[in-house]
Amino acid sequence: MWKMKITGIIPARYSSTRFPGKPLAELAGKPMIQHVYERAASATTLSEVIVATDDARIMAAVEKFGGRAVMTSPEHPTGTDRLAEVAANLDSDLIVNIQGDEPLLASEAIDAAVQPLMADPDLPMGTLKHRIEDPSEVTNPNVVKVVTDQKGLALYFSRAPIPYNRDSDGSPVYYKHIGLYVYRREFLLTFARLAPTPLETSEKLEQLRALENGYKIMVVETTHQSIGVDTVEDLERVRQILATAQ
């Protein structure tokens, strides 16, 4: 029986304005990139996991713990471009973009995002959402919100609170977007060649490029929470969570 080949790719660069060397930051005795890699490798839907990097230090760290890494161009403006460079040389059916700064990402969340594209060949792209419980996240522009139609397809992503509660006679349900993406390989290569679009440029959200060009994005709700590490303070939060779990 034919089995889909599904590759998880973790884009990881050393340079970062807010947190240089972030992928190699130590967490519970391991570099952060190792935590992400091991969680991704335990996803049942993935055939393989690859770290895509432009830095020899990250490549050496991945190889030291037995992972697979490939060097990519240092000129890529986004992680998606780095992803596409690697995907162009693969024979995979689906490519999963796994953020290298989310060491608490659950493997079950990866599997949940992949399932719709395994079931429906007409879906080019998928991602995840999580119900917002903390009211402060609704107005936080660093927390991206998403609204979907009744089939789960994305209508819009925004840094603003969406939907807007005009009459204030009830509390709408808000969802945060979790930045894990699943692509059909051919669509990813097409997507990476598309020019930036007006809404994408305004919101600084790359996924809007797909919507503005008429492509569907399936959004799966997950109960698994994750923390993106953007600062040293975020890293300390994750350290405390991991220490409590041990």
Coordinates of N, CA and C in Angstrom, one line a residue:
M1 N 0.8 -1.2 0.0 CA 0.0 0.0 0.0 C 0.9 1.3 0.0
W2 N 0.6 2.2 -0.9 CA 1.3 3.5 -1.0 C 1.2 4.3 0.3
K3 N 2.3 4.8 0.8 CA 2.4 5.6 2.0 C 2.9 7.0 1.7
M4 N 2.3 8.0 2.1 CA 2.7 9.3 1.9 C 4.1 9.5 2.6
K5 N 5.0 10.3 1.9 CA 6.2 10.7 2.5 C 6.0 12.1 3.0
I6 N 6.2 12.2 4.3 CA 5.9 13.5 5.0 C 7.2 13.9 5.8
T7 N 7.8 15.1 5.4 CA 9.0 15.5 6.0 C 8.8 16.8 6.8
G8 N 9.3 16.7 8.1 CA 9.3 17.9 8.9 C 10.6 18.6 8.8
I9 N 10.5 19.9 8.5 CA 11.7 20.7 8.4 C 11.7 21.8 9.4
I10 N 12.8 22.0 10.1 CA 12.9 23.0 11.2 C 13.9 24.0 10.7
P11 N 13.4 25.2 10.2 CA 14.3 26.3 9.9 C 15.0 26.8 11.1
A12 N 16.3 27.0 11.1 CA 17.0 27.5 12.3 C 18.2 28.3 11.9
R13 N 18.1 29.6 12.3 CA 19.3 30.5 12.0 C 19.9 31.0 13.2
Y14 N 21.2 31.3 13.2 CA 21.9 31.7 14.4 C 21.6 33.2 14.7
S15 N 21.6 34.0 13.7 CA 21.4 35.4 13.9 C 20.0 35.8 14.2
S16 N 19.8 36.6 15.2 CA 18.5 37.0 15.7 C 18.7 38.4 16.4
T17 N 17.9 39.3 16.0 CA 18.0 40.7 16.6 C 17.8 40.6 18.1
R18 N 16.8 39.9 18.5 CA 16.4 39.9 19.9 C 17.2 38.9 20.7
F19 N 17.6 37.8 20.0 CA 18.2 36.7 20.8 C 19.1 35.9 19.9
P20 N 20.4 36.4 19.7 CA 21.3 35.7 18.9 C 21.7 34.4 19.4
G21 N 21.8 33.4 18.6 CA 22.2 32.0 19.0 C 21.1 31.3 19.7
K22 N 19.9 31.7 19.5 CA 18.7 31.1 20.2 C 18.6 29.6 20.0
P23 N 18.8 29.0 18.8 CA 18.6 27.6 18.7 C 19.6 26.8 19.6
L24 N 20.7 27.4 20.0 CA 21.7 26.6 20.8 C 21.5 26.9 22.3
A25 N 20.6 27.8 22.6 CA 20.4 28.1 24.0 C 20.1 26.8 24.8
E26 N 20.7 26.7 26.0 CA 20.6 25.5 26.8 C 19.2 25.4 27.5
L27 N 18.6 24.2 27.4 CA 17.4 23.9 28.1 C 17.5 22.5 28.7
A28 N 17.5 22.4 30.0 CA 17.5 21.1 30.7 C 18.7 20.2 30.1
G29 N 19.8 20.8 29.9 CA 21.0 20.1 29.5 C 21.1 19.8 28.0
K30 N 20.2 20.4 27.2 CA 20.2 20.2 25.8 C 20.0 21.5 25.1
P31 N 20.6 21.7 23.9 CA 20.3 22.9 23.1 C 18.8 22.9 22.7
M32 N 18.2 24.1 22.6 CA 16.8 24.2 22.3 C 16.4 23.4 21.0
I33 N 17.3 23.5 20.0 CA 17.0 22.8 18.7 C 16.8 21.3 18.9
Q34 N 17.5 20.7 19.9 CA 17.4 19.3 20.1 C 16.0 19.0 20.7
H35 N 15.5 19.8 21.6 CA 14.2 19.6 22.1 C 13.1 19.6 21.0
V36 N 13.2 20.6 20.1 CA 12.3 20.7 19.0 C 12.4 19.5 18.1
Y37 N 13.6 19.1 17.8 CA 13.9 17.9 16.9 C 13.3 16.7 17.5
E38 N 13.5 16.4 18.8 CA 13.1 15.2 19.4 C 11.6 15.1 19.4
R39 N 10.9 16.2 19.7 CA 9.4 16.2 19.7 C 8.9 16.0 18.4
A40 N 9.5 16.6 17.3 CA 9.0 16.4 16.0 C 9.2 15.0 15.5
A41 N 10.4 14.4 15.9 CA 10.7 13.0 15.5 C 9.7 12.0 16.1
S42 N 9.0 12.4 17.2 CA 8.1 11.5 17.8 C 6.7 11.6 17.2
A43 N 6.5 12.5 16.3 CA 5.2 12.6 15.6 C 5.0 11.4 14.7
T44 N 3.9 10.7 14.8 CA 3.7 9.4 14.0 C 3.5 9.6 12.5
T45 N 3.2 10.9 12.1 CA 2.9 11.1 10.7 C 4.2 11.4 9.9
L46 N 5.2 11.8 10.6 CA 6.4 12.3 9.9 C 7.3 11.1 9.5
S47 N 7.8 11.1 8.2 CA 8.7 10.1 7.8 C 10.2 10.4 8.2
E48 N 10.5 11.7 8.2 CA 11.8 12.2 8.6 C 11.8 13.6 9.1
V49 N 12.8 14.0 9.8 CA 12.9 15.4 10.3 C 14.3 15.9 9.9
I50 N 14.3 17.2 9.4 CA 15.5 17.8 8.9 C 15.6 19.2 9.5
V51 N 16.8 19.6 10.0 CA 17.0 21.0 10.4 C 17.6 21.7 9.2
A52 N 17.0 22.8 8.8 CA 17.6 23.7 7.7 C 18.2 24.9 8.3
T53 N 19.5 25.0 8.2 CA 20.2 26.1 8.8 C 21.2 26.8 7.9
D54 N 21.7 28.0 8.2 CA 22.7 28.7 7.5 C 24.0 28.8 8.3
D55 N 24.0 28.1 9.4 CA 25.1 28.3 10.4 C 25.8 27.0 10.8
A56 N 27.1 26.9 10.6 CA 27.8 25.7 10.9 C 27.7 25.2 12.3
R57 N 27.6 26.2 13.3 CA 27.5 25.8 14.7 C 26.2 25.1 15.0
I58 N 25.1 25.5 14.3 CA 23.8 24.8 14.5 C 23.9 23.4 13.9
M59 N 24.5 23.3 12.7 CA 24.6 22.1 12.0 C 25.5 21.1 12.8
A60 N 26.6 21.6 13.4 CA 27.4 20.7 14.3 C 26.6 20.2 15.5
A61 N 25.8 21.1 16.1 CA 25.0 20.7 17.3 C 24.0 19.6 17.0
V62 N 23.4 19.8 15.8 CA 22.4 18.8 15.4 C 23.0 17.4 15.1
E63 N 24.1 17.5 14.4 CA 24.8 16.2 14.1 C 25.4 15.6 15.4
K64 N 25.7 16.4 16.4 CA 26.2 15.8 17.6 C 25.2 15.0 18.3
F65 N 23.9 15.4 18.3 CA 22.9 14.6 19.0 C 22.3 13.6 18.0
G66 N 22.8 13.4 16.8 CA 22.4 12.3 15.9 C 21.3 12.8 15.0
G67 N 21.0 14.1 14.9 CA 20.0 14.5 14.0 C 20.5 14.8 12.6
R68 N 19.6 15.1 11.7 CA 20.0 15.4 10.3 C 19.9 16.9 10.0
A69 N 20.9 17.6 9.5 CA 20.8 19.0 9.2 C 21.4 19.2 7.8
V70 N 20.8 20.2 7.1 CA 21.4 20.6 5.8 C 21.7 22.1 5.8
M71 N 22.7 22.5 5.1 CA 23.1 23.9 5.0 C 22.3 24.6 3.9
T72 N 21.8 25.8 4.2 CA 21.0 26.5 3.2 C 21.7 27.9 3.0
S73 N 21.2 28.6 2.0 CA 21.7 30.0 1.7 C 21.5 30.9 2.9
P74 N 22.5 31.8 3.2 CA 22.3 32.8 4.2 C 21.4 34.0 3.8
E75 N 21.1 34.0 2.5 CA 20.4 35.1 1.9 C 18.9 35.1 2.0
H76 N 18.3 34.0 2.6 CA 16.9 33.9 2.6 C 16.2 34.9 3.6
P77 N 15.2 35.6 3.1 CA 14.6 36.6 3.9 C 13.6 36.0 5.0
T78 N 13.1 34.8 4.7 CA 12.1 34.2 5.6 C 12.5 32.7 5.8
G79 N 11.9 32.1 6.8 CA 12.0 30.7 7.1 C 11.4 29.9 6.0
T80 N 10.3 30.4 5.3 CA 9.6 29.7 4.3 C 10.6 29.5 3.1
D81 N 11.3 30.6 2.8 CA 12.3 30.5 1.7 C 13.3 29.4 1.9
R82 N 13.8 29.4 3.2 CA 14.8 28.3 3.6 C 14.1 26.9 3.5
L83 N 12.9 26.8 3.8 CA 12.1 25.6 3.7 C 12.1 25.1 2.3
A84 N 11.7 26.1 1.4 CA 11.5 25.8 0.0 C 12.8 25.3 -0.6
E85 N 14.0 25.9 -0.2 CA 15.3 25.4 -0.8 C 15.5 24.0 -0.5
V86 N 15.2 23.5 0.7 CA 15.4 22.1 1.1 C 14.3 21.3 0.4
A87 N 13.1 21.7 0.4 CA 12.0 20.9 -0.2 C 12.2 20.7 -1.7
A88 N 12.9 21.6 -2.4 CA 13.1 21.4 -3.8 C 13.9 20.2 -4.1
N89 N 14.7 19.7 -3.2 CA 15.6 18.6 -3.4 C 15.1 17.3 -2.7
L90 N 13.8 17.4 -2.3 CA 13.2 16.2 -1.7 C 12.1 15.6 -2.6
D91 N 11.8 14.3 -2.3 CA 10.7 13.7 -3.1 C 9.5 13.5 -2.2
S92 N 9.3 14.4 -1.2 CA 8.2 14.2 -0.2 C 6.9 14.7 -0.8
D93 N 5.8 14.2 -0.3 CA 4.5 14.6 -0.7 C 4.1 15.8 0.1
L94 N 4.3 15.8 1.4 CA 4.0 16.9 2.3 C 5.2 17.4 3.0
I95 N 5.3 18.7 3.3 CA 6.3 19.3 4.0 C 5.7 20.0 5.2
V96 N 6.3 19.8 6.4 CA 5.8 20.4 7.6 C 6.8 21.4 8.1
N97 N 6.4 22.7 8.2 CA 7.3 23.7 8.7 C 7.2 23.8 10.2
I98 N 8.2 23.4 11.0 CA 8.2 23.3 12.4 C 9.1 24.4 13.0
Q99 N 8.5 25.3 13.8 CA 9.3 26.4 14.3 C 10.4 25.9 15.3
G100 N 11.6 26.4 15.0 CA 12.7 26.0 15.8 C 12.8 26.6 17.2
D101 N 11.9 27.5 17.5 CA 11.9 28.2 18.8 C 10.7 27.8 19.7
E102 N 10.1 26.6 19.4 CA 9.0 26.1 20.2 C 9.3 24.8 20.8
P103 N 10.1 24.8 21.8 CA 10.6 23.5 22.4 C 9.6 22.7 23.1
L104 N 8.4 23.3 23.4 CA 7.3 22.6 24.1 C 6.2 22.1 23.1
L105 N 6.5 22.2 21.8 CA 5.5 21.8 20.8 C 5.2 20.3 20.9
A106 N 3.9 20.0 21.0 CA 3.5 18.6 21.2 C 3.5 17.8 19.8
S107 N 4.0 16.6 19.8 CA 4.0 15.8 18.6 C 2.6 15.6 18.1
E108 N 1.6 15.5 19.0 CA 0.2 15.3 18.7 C -0.3 16.4 17.9
A109 N 0.2 17.6 18.1 CA -0.3 18.8 17.4 C 0.2 18.7 16.0
I110 N 1.4 18.3 15.8 CA 1.9 18.1 14.4 C 1.0 17.1 13.6
D111 N 0.8 16.0 14.3 CA -0.1 15.0 13.6 C -1.5 15.5 13.3
A112 N -2.0 16.3 14.2 CA -3.4 16.9 13.9 C -3.4 17.8 12.7
A113 N -2.3 18.6 12.6 CA -2.2 19.5 11.4 C -2.1 18.8 10.1
V114 N -1.4 17.6 10.2 CA -1.1 16.9 8.9 C -2.3 16.1 8.4
Q115 N -3.1 15.6 9.3 CA -4.2 14.7 9.0 C -5.1 15.2 7.9
P116 N -5.6 16.5 7.9 CA -6.5 16.9 6.8 C -5.9 16.9 5.4
L117 N -4.6 17.2 5.3 CA -4.0 17.1 4.0 C -3.7 15.7 3.5
M118 N -3.6 14.8 4.5 CA -3.6 13.3 4.1 C -4.9 12.9 3.6
A119 N -6.0 13.4 4.1 CA -7.3 13.0 3.8 C -7.9 13.7 2.5
D120 N -7.5 14.9 2.3 CA -8.1 15.7 1.2 C -7.0 16.2 0.3
P121 N -6.9 15.6 -0.9 CA -5.8 16.0 -1.9 C -6.0 17.4 -2.4
D122 N -7.2 18.1 -2.2 CA -7.4 19.4 -2.7 C -6.9 20.5 -1.8
L123 N -6.5 20.1 -0.6 CA -6.0 21.1 0.4 C -4.6 21.4 0.1
P124 N -4.2 22.6 -0.1 CA -2.7 22.9 -0.4 C -1.9 23.2 0.9
M125 N -2.6 23.5 2.0 CA -1.9 24.1 3.1 C -2.8 23.9 4.4
G126 N -2.1 23.7 5.5 CA -2.8 23.6 6.8 C -2.0 24.2 7.9
T127 N -2.7 24.5 9.1 CA -2.0 25.1 10.2 C -2.9 24.8 11.5
L128 N -2.6 25.4 12.6 CA -3.2 25.1 13.9 C -3.7 26.4 14.5
K129 N -4.7 26.2 15.4 CA -5.2 27.3 16.3 C -5.4 26.8 17.7
H130 N -5.4 27.7 18.6 CA -5.7 27.3 20.0 C -6.6 28.4 20.7
R131 N -7.6 27.9 21.4 CA -8.6 28.9 22.0 C -7.9 29.8 23.0
I132 N -8.1 31.1 22.9 CA -7.5 32.0 23.8 C -8.3 32.1 25.1
E133 N -7.6 31.8 26.2 CA -8.2 31.9 27.6 C -7.8 33.2 28.3
D134 N -6.7 33.7 28.0 CA -6.2 34.9 28.7 C -6.6 36.1 27.9
P135 N -7.5 37.0 28.5 CA -8.0 38.2 27.8 C -6.9 39.1 27.3
S136 N -5.8 39.1 27.9 CA -4.7 40.0 27.5 C -4.1 39.6 26.1
E137 N -4.3 38.4 25.8 CA -3.7 37.9 24.5 C -4.6 38.4 23.3
V138 N -5.8 38.7 23.6 CA -6.7 39.2 22.5 C -6.2 40.5 21.9
T139 N -5.8 41.4 22.8 CA -5.3 42.7 22.4 C -3.8 42.8 22.1
N140 N -3.1 41.7 22.4 CA -1.6 41.7 22.2 C -1.3 41.5 20.7
P141 N -0.7 42.5 20.1 CA -0.4 42.3 18.6 C 0.6 41.2 18.3
N142 N 1.4 40.8 19.3 CA 2.3 39.7 19.1 C 1.6 38.3 19.1
V143 N 0.4 38.3 19.5 CA -0.4 37.1 19.5 C -1.3 37.2 18.3
V144 N -1.0 36.4 17.3 CA -1.8 36.4 16.0 C -3.1 35.7 16.2
K145 N -4.2 36.3 15.8 CA -5.5 35.7 15.9 C -6.0 35.2 14.5
V146 N -6.8 34.2 14.5 CA -7.3 33.7 13.2 C -8.8 33.4 13.4
V147 N -9.6 33.7 12.3 CA -11.0 33.3 12.2 C -11.2 32.4 11.0
T148 N -12.1 31.5 11.1 CA -12.3 30.4 10.1 C -13.8 30.4 9.7
D149 N -14.0 29.7 8.6 CA -15.4 29.4 8.2 C -15.9 28.2 8.9
Q150 N -17.1 27.8 8.6 CA -17.7 26.6 9.3 C -17.1 25.3 9.0
K151 N -16.2 25.3 7.9 CA -15.5 24.0 7.6 C -14.1 24.0 8.1
G152 N -13.7 25.1 8.8 CA -12.4 25.2 9.4 C -11.4 25.8 8.5
L153 N -11.8 26.4 7.4 CA -10.9 27.1 6.5 C -10.6 28.5 6.9
A154 N -9.4 29.0 6.8 CA -9.1 30.3 7.3 C -9.8 31.4 6.5
L155 N -10.4 32.3 7.2 CA -10.9 33.5 6.6 C -9.9 34.7 6.6
Y156 N -9.3 34.8 7.8 CA -8.3 35.9 7.9 C -7.4 35.6 9.2
F157 N -6.2 36.1 9.1 CA -5.3 36.2 10.3 C -5.0 37.6 10.5
S158 N -4.9 38.0 11.8 CA -4.6 39.4 12.1 C -3.9 39.5 13.5
R159 N -3.2 40.6 13.6 CA -2.6 41.0 15.0 C -3.7 41.7 15.8
A160 N -4.7 42.2 15.1 CA -5.8 42.9 15.8 C -6.8 41.8 16.4
P161 N -7.6 42.3 17.4 CA -8.7 41.4 17.9 C -9.7 41.1 16.8
I162 N -9.8 39.8 16.4 CA -10.9 39.4 15.5 C -11.5 38.2 16.0
P163 N -12.9 38.1 16.0 CA -13.8 39.0 15.4 C -14.0 40.2 16.3
Y164 N -14.5 41.3 15.8 CA -14.9 42.5 16.5 C -16.2 42.3 17.2
N165 N -16.3 42.6 18.5 CA -17.6 42.4 19.2 C -18.4 43.7 19.2
R166 N -19.1 44.0 18.2 CA -19.7 45.3 18.0 C -20.7 45.7 19.1
D167 N -21.6 44.8 19.5 CA -22.7 45.1 20.4 C -22.3 44.9 21.9
S168 N -21.2 44.2 22.1 CA -20.8 43.9 23.5 C -21.8 43.2 24.3
D169 N -22.7 42.4 23.6 CA -23.7 41.6 24.3 C -23.4 40.2 24.5
G170 N -22.1 39.9 24.3 CA -21.7 38.5 24.4 C -20.2 38.5 24.3
S171 N -19.5 37.4 24.6 CA -18.1 37.3 24.4 C -17.8 36.4 23.3
P172 N -17.3 36.9 22.2 CA -16.9 35.9 21.1 C -15.7 35.1 21.5
V173 N -15.6 33.9 20.8 CA -14.5 33.1 21.1 C -13.3 33.5 20.2
Y174 N -12.2 33.7 20.8 CA -11.0 34.1 20.1 C -10.0 33.0 20.0
Y175 N -9.3 32.9 18.8 CA -8.3 31.8 18.7 C -7.0 32.4 18.3
K176 N -6.0 31.9 18.9 CA -4.6 32.3 18.5 C -4.1 31.4 17.5
H177 N -3.3 31.9 16.6 CA -2.7 31.1 15.5 C -1.4 30.5 16.0
I178 N -1.2 29.2 15.8 CA 0.0 28.5 16.2 C 0.8 28.3 14.9
G179 N 2.0 28.9 14.8 CA 2.7 28.9 13.6 C 3.4 27.7 13.1
L180 N 2.7 26.6 13.0 CA 3.1 25.4 12.4 C 2.4 25.2 11.1
Y181 N 3.1 24.9 10.0 CA 2.4 24.9 8.7 C 2.7 23.5 8.0
V182 N 1.6 23.0 7.3 CA 1.8 21.8 6.5 C 1.5 22.3 5.0
Y183 N 2.4 21.9 4.1 CA 2.2 22.2 2.7 C 2.3 21.0 1.8
R184 N 1.6 21.0 0.7 CA 1.9 20.1 -0.3 C 3.2 20.6 -0.9
R185 N 4.2 19.7 -1.2 CA 5.5 20.1 -1.7 C 5.4 21.1 -2.9
E186 N 4.6 20.7 -3.9 CA 4.5 21.6 -5.1 C 3.9 22.9 -4.7
F187 N 3.0 23.0 -3.8 CA 2.4 24.2 -3.4 C 3.4 25.1 -2.7
L188 N 4.2 24.5 -1.8 CA 5.2 25.3 -1.1 C 6.2 25.9 -2.1
L189 N 6.6 25.2 -3.1 CA 7.5 25.8 -4.1 C 6.9 26.9 -4.9
T190 N 5.6 26.8 -5.2 CA 4.8 27.9 -5.8 C 4.7 29.1 -4.9
F191 N 4.3 28.8 -3.6 CA 4.1 29.8 -2.6 C 5.3 30.7 -2.4
A192 N 6.5 30.0 -2.4 CA 7.7 30.7 -2.1 C 8.1 31.7 -3.3
R193 N 7.6 31.4 -4.5 CA 7.9 32.3 -5.6 C 6.9 33.4 -5.7
L194 N 5.8 33.4 -5.0 CA 4.8 34.5 -5.1 C 5.3 35.8 -4.4
A195 N 5.0 36.9 -5.0 CA 5.4 38.2 -4.5 C 4.6 38.5 -3.2
P196 N 5.2 39.2 -2.3 CA 4.5 39.7 -1.1 C 3.3 40.5 -1.5
T197 N 2.2 40.3 -0.7 CA 0.9 40.9 -1.0 C 0.6 42.1 0.0
P198 N -0.4 42.9 -0.4 CA -0.6 44.1 0.5 C -1.0 43.8 1.9
L199 N -1.9 42.9 2.2 CA -2.3 42.5 3.5 C -1.1 41.9 4.3
E200 N -0.4 41.0 3.6 CA 0.8 40.4 4.2 C 1.8 41.5 4.7
T201 N 2.0 42.5 3.8 CA 2.9 43.6 4.1 C 2.4 44.4 5.3
S202 N 1.1 44.7 5.3 CA 0.5 45.5 6.4 C 0.6 44.8 7.7
E203 N 0.2 43.5 7.8 CA 0.1 42.8 9.0 C 1.5 42.1 9.4
K204 N 2.4 42.0 8.4 CA 3.6 41.3 8.6 C 3.3 39.8 8.9
L205 N 2.4 39.2 8.2 CA 2.0 37.8 8.3 C 2.0 37.2 7.0
E206 N 3.0 36.3 6.8 CA 3.3 35.7 5.5 C 2.1 34.8 5.0
Q207 N 1.4 34.2 5.9 CA 0.3 33.3 5.5 C -0.8 34.0 4.8
L208 N -0.9 35.3 5.0 CA -1.9 36.1 4.2 C -1.6 36.1 2.7
R209 N -0.4 35.9 2.4 CA -0.1 35.8 0.9 C -0.9 34.7 0.3
A210 N -1.0 33.5 1.0 CA -1.8 32.4 0.4 C -3.2 32.8 0.3
L211 N -3.8 33.4 1.3 CA -5.2 33.8 1.2 C -5.5 34.8 0.1
E212 N -4.6 35.8 0.0 CA -4.7 36.9 -1.0 C -4.6 36.4 -2.4
N213 N -4.0 35.2 -2.6 CA -3.9 34.6 -3.9 C -4.9 33.5 -4.1
G214 N -5.9 33.4 -3.2 CA -7.0 32.5 -3.4 C -6.8 31.1 -2.9
Y215 N -5.7 30.8 -2.2 CA -5.5 29.4 -1.7 C -6.1 29.1 -0.4
K216 N -6.6 27.9 -0.2 CA -7.2 27.5 1.0 C -6.2 27.1 2.1
I217 N -6.5 27.5 3.4 CA -5.7 27.0 4.5 C -6.6 26.4 5.5
M218 N -6.4 25.1 5.7 CA -7.2 24.4 6.7 C -6.6 24.7 8.1
V219 N -7.4 25.1 9.1 CA -7.0 25.4 10.4 C -7.6 24.4 11.4
V220 N -6.7 23.6 12.0 CA -7.2 22.6 13.0 C -7.0 23.1 14.4
E221 N -8.1 23.0 15.2 CA -8.0 23.4 16.6 C -7.2 22.3 17.4
T222 N -6.3 22.8 18.3 CA -5.6 21.9 19.2 C -5.7 22.4 20.6
T223 N -5.7 21.5 21.5 CA -5.7 21.8 22.9 C -4.3 22.0 23.5
H224 N -3.3 21.6 22.7 CA -1.9 21.6 23.1 C -1.4 23.1 23.0
Q225 N -0.9 23.5 24.2 CA -0.4 24.9 24.2 C 1.1 24.8 24.0
S226 N 1.7 25.9 23.4 CA 3.1 26.0 23.2 C 3.6 27.4 23.5
I227 N 4.9 27.5 23.8 CA 5.5 28.8 24.1 C 6.6 29.1 23.1
G228 N 6.5 30.1 22.3 CA 7.5 30.5 21.4 C 8.6 31.3 22.2
V229 N 9.9 30.9 22.0 CA 11.0 31.6 22.7 C 11.5 32.7 21.8
D230 N 11.1 33.9 22.2 CA 11.6 35.1 21.4 C 12.6 35.9 22.2
T231 N 12.6 35.7 23.6 CA 13.5 36.5 24.4 C 14.1 35.6 25.5
V232 N 15.1 36.1 26.2 CA 15.7 35.4 27.3 C 14.7 35.1 28.4
E233 N 13.7 36.0 28.6 CA 12.7 35.8 29.6 C 11.8 34.6 29.2
D234 N 11.5 34.5 27.9 CA 10.7 33.3 27.4 C 11.5 32.0 27.7
L235 N 12.8 32.1 27.5 CA 13.6 30.9 27.7 C 13.5 30.5 29.2
E236 N 13.5 31.4 30.1 CA 13.5 31.1 31.5 C 12.1 30.5 31.9
R237 N 11.1 31.0 31.2 CA 9.7 30.4 31.5 C 9.7 28.9 31.1
V238 N 10.3 28.6 29.9 CA 10.3 27.2 29.4 C 11.2 26.4 30.4
R239 N 12.3 26.9 30.8 CA 13.2 26.2 31.8 C 12.4 25.8 33.0
Q240 N 11.6 26.7 33.5 CA 10.8 26.4 34.7 C 9.8 25.4 34.5
I241 N 9.1 25.4 33.3 CA 8.1 24.4 32.9 C 8.8 23.0 32.8
L242 N 9.9 23.0 32.2 CA 10.6 21.7 32.0 C 11.1 21.2 33.4
A243 N 11.5 22.1 34.2 CA 12.0 21.6 35.6 C 10.8 21.1 36.4
T244 N 9.7 21.7 36.3 CA 8.5 21.2 37.0 C 8.0 19.9 36.5
A245 N 8.2 19.6 35.2 CA 7.7 18.4 34.6 C 8.6 17.2 34.9
Q246 N 9.8 17.5 35.3 CA 10.8 16.4 35.6 C 10.6 15.8 36.9

